[in-house]
Amino acid sequence: MTARMTTARRLGNAEIVPQEQLYGDDPLAKRETGHYKAEYVKSFVEKWDELIDWEARAESEGDFFIDVLRSRGKHKILDVACGTGFHSVRLTQAGFDVTSVDGSAAMLAQAFENAKARNMIPKLVQADWRWLNRDIQGKYDAIICLGNSFTHIHDEADRRRALAEFYAALKHDGILILDQRNYDVILDQGFSTKHKFYYCGDRVSAEPEYVDEGLARFKYTFPDASEYTLNMFPLRKAYTRRLMEEAGFQRIRTYGDFQETFEDTEPDFLIHVAEKAFVRADTPSTPPAIATGGEKSVSRITEDYYDSPEADNFYFNIWGGEDIHVGMYEDTPDIRTASRRTVETMAERLTNLSERTRVLDIGAGYGGSARWLAKTHGCDVVCLNISEAQNDTNRFLNRRQGLARLVNVVHGSFEDIPRPDSSCDVVWSQDAILHSGDREKVFEEVRRVLRPGGEFVFTDPMQADDVPDGVLQPVYDRIHLRSLGSFGYYRALAERLGFETLSLDDRTPNLRRHYERVGEELRARYDEIVAVSSAAFVDRMLVGLDNWVKAADSGWLAWGVLHFRKR
């Protein structure tokens, strides 16, 4: 008896034997969740790898999923839509502990053959997602649901049940990675494809022959002229994200064709990475008023704010992506370009940046500056940041860009820097020190970790040195500060603590322009951001941004690059 026959008997011969798809008299009426078993007939499954083209697909997606999982420390993986085994095999080869699940016995039989051909014995489970936890054992670090598979569920109650089963199968800090076609474009603009990332077989056609809001019927045509179809539900991006959130998943990050930033109409496929990790129920979408209590309460408020899913989505998608600080707009209106120009300008102030330079970036956000320093100058950079949501993204981007060896991400506060004395050549910070409840303590810690002659370069939204009392309260309220620093304050503080002032580069007009540009971008993409955040959050953010613009117009704010050296 062959291995295929043994596998077939174990999984149920009846589902493996059929050669022809059956839809009845009206194929467009077949919109039941369980119908996929009748669609993935043996003859279709045997051709599936022609459509995938394992080698081409591995090249197109690179190490995206490996990077997502490794950057978050995940090892035990449940592949709930393993198909013919492409991702299960790749992840197993990369060292992950993978259990492979599919509802189709024919797919599992082919996955077994594909794994065996690569000298692997896979752990296979046939299961319906709606009763997933009945058929699997234990909890998993991550679940992957790939290959546009979630669209095989036609009923919303079944989609909710499946997501609830995924949630229950994950450990407390697990993640779900779920992909889908970009059905918004198909529904709104018609079908087109780069045929580059997912279905890479260049001799196979995969195109819709019918689409409405409740059905996308795709036809697959192979070189031998054989044709097969799949009836799927066309999931819109915002709808999918909402279902995941309502199932309990948080901090959902969506990628387009494996890219962190994209226009909605560009990608063929969307990949959602959702965390189960609990965000406290009292986490504010706008920070609550600061109670008296010093540094600890301020740090807690800041951490809660930047860890909140709403803030994380806003800063990554609107504020600047990798760089979430004020930009320099002298030569560009683009937020990301201007933000990167700030990084370049700060680096120009520093002496002898090289592969021997040890940099500490305090309040590092998503780590864009750290990666630029590592790529451009070969610096060894430690990112210290209080938001673990941002830190996870930072670690992922470091792996994606091949910089995990040079950029290390540490969770912590800059009032208590977890670094030895005199261990850094440069301390770098961008628009972060304003969040401190004890800025003098920050400067003391910076001086402690700098070697003699080490440099401290930073930017910070500040107030003018002669601001009338009370006029900046609306500005403070946006992120609930008690005060802001100023050029005069920071210079006096630095020199009192033993720093030499090298330069104070006043670039205040950029502060006003940056908040104006962020507000313009947020208004232009209002519906998109509301879909991944909330109208209340976005509306409050727009009011807060306008208050900063008004304060800048009144001459009450300041911003620039401050550069000091430890004596």
CSV table of C-alpha atoms in Angstrom, one decimal, residues 38 64 70 76 128 147 159 183 214 219 250 278 304 324 345 347 360 373 393 400 412 457 460 463 505 513 530 558:
chain,number,residue,atom,x,y,z
A,38,ALA,CA,-16.4,19.5,-3.1
A,64,PHE,CA,8.2,37.8,5.4
A,70,ARG,CA,10.9,35.3,14.8
A,76,LYS,CA,5.0,26.7,17.9
A,128,ASP,CA,-13.1,22.3,10.3
A,147,GLY,CA,-3.6,31.5,0.7
A,159,ARG,CA,-16.5,33.6,10.2
A,183,TYR,CA,-11.3,42.4,-2.9
A,214,GLY,CA,-21.5,38.1,-1.8
A,219,LYS,CA,-11.7,30.3,-12.7
A,250,GLN,CA,-5.8,43.8,19.0
A,278,PHE,CA,-4.2,42.0,26.2
A,304,ASP,CA,-0.6,53.1,27.6
A,324,ILE,CA,7.3,59.3,13.8
A,345,THR,CA,20.4,66.7,9.4
A,347,ALA,CA,23.5,62.9,11.7
A,360,LEU,CA,21.7,54.7,22.1
A,373,LEU,CA,22.3,54.9,11.1
A,393,THR,CA,7.2,46.5,14.8
A,400,ARG,CA,13.1,42.5,7.2
A,412,GLY,CA,12.3,50.6,29.1
A,457,VAL,CA,21.8,65.1,19.8
A,460,ASP,CA,11.9,68.0,20.9
A,463,GLN,CA,7.6,76.1,24.0
A,505,ASP,CA,19.6,74.8,15.5
A,513,ARG,CA,4.2,72.7,8.9
A,530,VAL,CA,-11.6,55.6,11.1
A,558,ALA,CA,9.7,76.0,19.2
